[in-house]
Amino acid sequence: MELGIWLSLLTVCLLGAMSPGPSLAVVVKHTLGGGRSHGLTTAWAHALGVGFYALLTILGLAVLLEQFPVAFKVIALLGAAYLAWLGVNALRSKGGIAAKLAAGKSSTFSEAARDGAMISLLNPKLALFFVALFSQFVAVGTGLTSQAIIVATPLLVDGLWYTLIAFILSNPKVLERLKSNAIWIDKLSGVVLILLALRVVWQLSVM
């Protein structure tokens, strides 16, 4: 996989992880309620769920590209439309993170792991996001190494981002900054998602 293509994947995975949502709320809940170790447990359980979705998506898209190229293009176009829709919604967002960051009661490590995994595995939007995102990368990287990179990137980005959240939430000033800058994270994510949608359409036009 070319460095430029991987950097595109890395950027959108990072922005996706940074965007406020239910995953962030769960990590924050267990970090504030049970401490840093609970937050780390939640973070990596969530990352494993993300990696599982990524693996299923990449395998399914690779099969479609090889055996049913027309169906692959249709799904890729629908994915581009979905990315564009997410981008528009992100641009219109007002960064409503404050309501999502309520601290929870103390919990066990098993509960932290369960919540982290379930918030990713039971989120159908995550599957749609991966289908939309990965379609453009599968088309340019069908080798085993490329597929491994495509799967590992969102898993590691997700885990490391929420690890950072778990470490810095001991400082309340950081949480306030996260709240105040949430709207700009949304705006940047919106622009990147729309550009990626356009890139998918362009790639399909030259396939």
XYZ file of C-alpha atoms in Angstrom:
207
model
C 0.000 0.000 0.000
C 1.333 3.428 -0.961
C 2.130 5.846 1.849
C -0.276 8.499 0.544
C -3.170 6.036 0.464
C -2.386 4.823 3.986
C -2.197 8.413 5.254
C -5.683 8.997 3.859
C -6.938 5.930 5.738
C -5.117 7.004 8.900
C -6.586 10.505 8.749
C -10.198 9.442 8.425
C -9.797 6.748 11.117
C -8.317 9.329 13.473
C -11.063 11.839 12.797
C -13.662 9.128 13.201
C -12.244 8.158 16.585
C -12.016 11.787 17.705
C -15.579 12.673 16.775
C -17.842 12.867 19.856
C -20.330 10.026 20.125
C -21.532 7.101 22.236
C -18.115 5.395 22.172
C -16.458 8.418 23.730
C -19.213 8.646 26.302
C -18.688 5.017 27.385
C -14.918 5.398 27.712
C -15.363 8.612 29.684
C -18.002 6.995 31.888
C -15.760 4.123 32.942
C -12.657 6.293 33.248
C -14.344 8.799 35.524
C -16.327 6.150 37.369
C -13.651 3.482 37.879
C -10.303 5.106 37.159
C -7.694 4.949 34.436
C -7.458 1.137 34.357
C -11.202 0.841 33.756
C -10.935 3.401 30.976
C -8.104 1.467 29.325
C -10.092 -1.765 29.552
C -13.050 -0.088 27.871
C -10.833 1.499 25.216
C -9.190 -1.713 24.027
C -12.348 -3.800 24.224
C -13.912 -1.180 21.959
C -10.889 -1.282 19.641
C -11.155 -5.077 19.303
C -14.798 -4.669 18.319
C -13.756 -2.128 15.702
C -11.083 -4.503 14.409
C -13.614 -7.336 14.147
C -15.941 -5.167 12.047
C -13.019 -4.032 9.916
C -11.943 -7.638 9.237
C -15.437 -8.754 8.228
C -15.812 -5.714 5.979
C -12.497 -6.070 4.186
C -13.043 -9.792 3.510
C -16.530 -9.210 2.158
C -15.503 -6.335 -0.080
C -12.509 -8.249 -1.423
C -14.786 -11.102 -2.484
C -17.183 -8.693 -4.184
C -14.377 -6.941 -6.042
C -13.020 -10.255 -7.372
C -16.245 -12.084 -8.218
C -18.905 -9.392 -8.629
C -17.230 -6.146 -9.771
C -20.544 -4.540 -10.735
C -22.018 -5.222 -7.300
C -18.823 -3.838 -5.758
C -19.224 -0.600 -7.704
C -22.855 -0.256 -6.656
C -21.964 -0.754 -2.996
C -19.034 1.641 -3.330
C -21.308 4.328 -4.802
C -23.832 3.823 -2.004
C -20.943 4.037 0.403
C -19.810 7.309 -1.141
C -23.315 8.692 -0.692
C -23.250 7.587 2.941
C -19.865 9.243 3.528
C -21.178 12.452 1.991
C -24.284 12.294 4.206
C -22.110 11.810 7.293
C -19.977 14.733 6.185
C -22.931 17.053 5.748
C -24.314 16.062 9.152
C -20.919 16.656 10.744
C -20.732 20.121 9.183
C -24.188 20.902 10.533
C -23.378 19.535 13.985
C -23.144 21.917 16.900
C -20.721 19.704 18.796
C -23.187 18.474 21.374
C -20.619 16.576 23.367
C -21.490 18.013 26.773
C -24.690 15.988 27.052
C -22.803 12.786 26.152
C -20.096 12.982 28.789
C -21.987 12.186 31.982
C -19.815 10.344 34.494
C -21.044 6.918 35.540
C -20.908 4.884 38.722
C -17.950 2.675 39.482
C -18.015 -0.656 37.656
C -16.046 -3.894 37.405
C -13.421 -4.611 34.740
C -15.725 -7.136 33.090
C -18.466 -4.519 32.842
C -16.006 -2.021 31.387
C -14.855 -4.573 28.789
C -18.444 -5.571 28.000
C -19.574 -1.988 27.463
C -16.543 -1.163 25.334
C -17.044 -4.154 23.053
C -20.822 -3.893 22.798
C -20.849 -0.193 21.938
C -18.876 -1.073 18.812
C -20.275 -4.507 17.926
C -23.908 -3.408 18.318
C -23.480 -0.213 16.313
C -24.786 -0.800 12.760
C -23.520 2.627 11.713
C -19.973 1.377 12.260
C -20.478 -1.418 9.733
C -21.898 1.035 7.203
C -19.010 3.402 7.822
C -16.439 0.684 7.159
C -18.165 -0.440 3.983
C -18.206 3.147 2.764
C -14.646 3.864 3.810
C -12.925 0.614 2.864
C -14.412 0.319 -0.621
C -11.904 2.834 -1.982
C -8.936 1.163 -0.298
C -9.841 -2.416 -1.234
C -9.774 -1.407 -4.884
C -6.126 -0.334 -4.649
C -4.831 -2.871 -2.156
C -5.993 -6.460 -2.601
C -2.841 -8.140 -1.267
C -2.743 -9.808 2.129
C -0.343 -7.222 3.528
C -2.518 -4.342 2.369
C -5.614 -5.955 3.839
C -3.836 -6.466 7.155
C -2.846 -2.794 7.195
C -6.403 -1.717 6.389
C -7.748 -3.768 9.310
C -4.997 -2.910 11.796
C -5.108 0.843 11.211
C -8.607 1.570 12.606
C -8.090 -0.939 15.446
C -4.855 0.680 16.630
C -6.028 4.249 16.041
C -9.202 3.604 18.014
C -7.397 1.901 20.877
C -4.628 4.488 21.117
C -7.027 7.443 20.908
C -9.216 6.193 23.731
C -6.101 5.227 25.690
C -5.088 8.876 25.441
C -8.562 9.907 26.601
C -8.300 7.590 29.611
C -4.903 9.061 30.562
C -5.764 12.729 30.231
C -9.208 12.707 31.826
C -7.606 12.894 35.261
C -7.176 16.573 34.440
C -10.626 18.247 34.350
C -9.279 21.134 32.268
C -8.620 18.712 29.411
C -12.227 17.548 29.454
C -13.406 21.139 29.229
C -11.148 21.737 26.232
C -12.512 18.621 24.564
C -16.026 19.946 25.045
C -15.189 23.425 23.756
C -13.403 22.130 20.635
C -15.932 19.428 19.759
C -17.593 21.590 17.114
C -14.290 22.050 15.243
C -13.619 18.316 15.306
C -17.030 17.819 13.724
C -16.386 20.454 11.051
C -13.015 19.001 10.072
C -14.479 15.507 9.979
C -17.268 16.739 7.718
C -14.885 18.211 5.164
C -12.685 15.090 5.098
C -15.679 12.756 4.723
C -17.095 14.732 1.801
C -13.688 14.762 0.078
C -13.413 11.005 0.563
C -16.863 10.531 -0.958
C -15.753 12.481 -4.021
C -12.587 10.410 -4.189
C -14.594 7.168 -4.227
C -16.672 8.421 -7.168
C -13.535 9.489 -9.042
C -11.804 6.146 -8.470
C -14.829 4.204 -9.686
C -14.983 6.341 -12.824
C -11.451 5.285 -13.817
C -11.736 1.578 -12.846
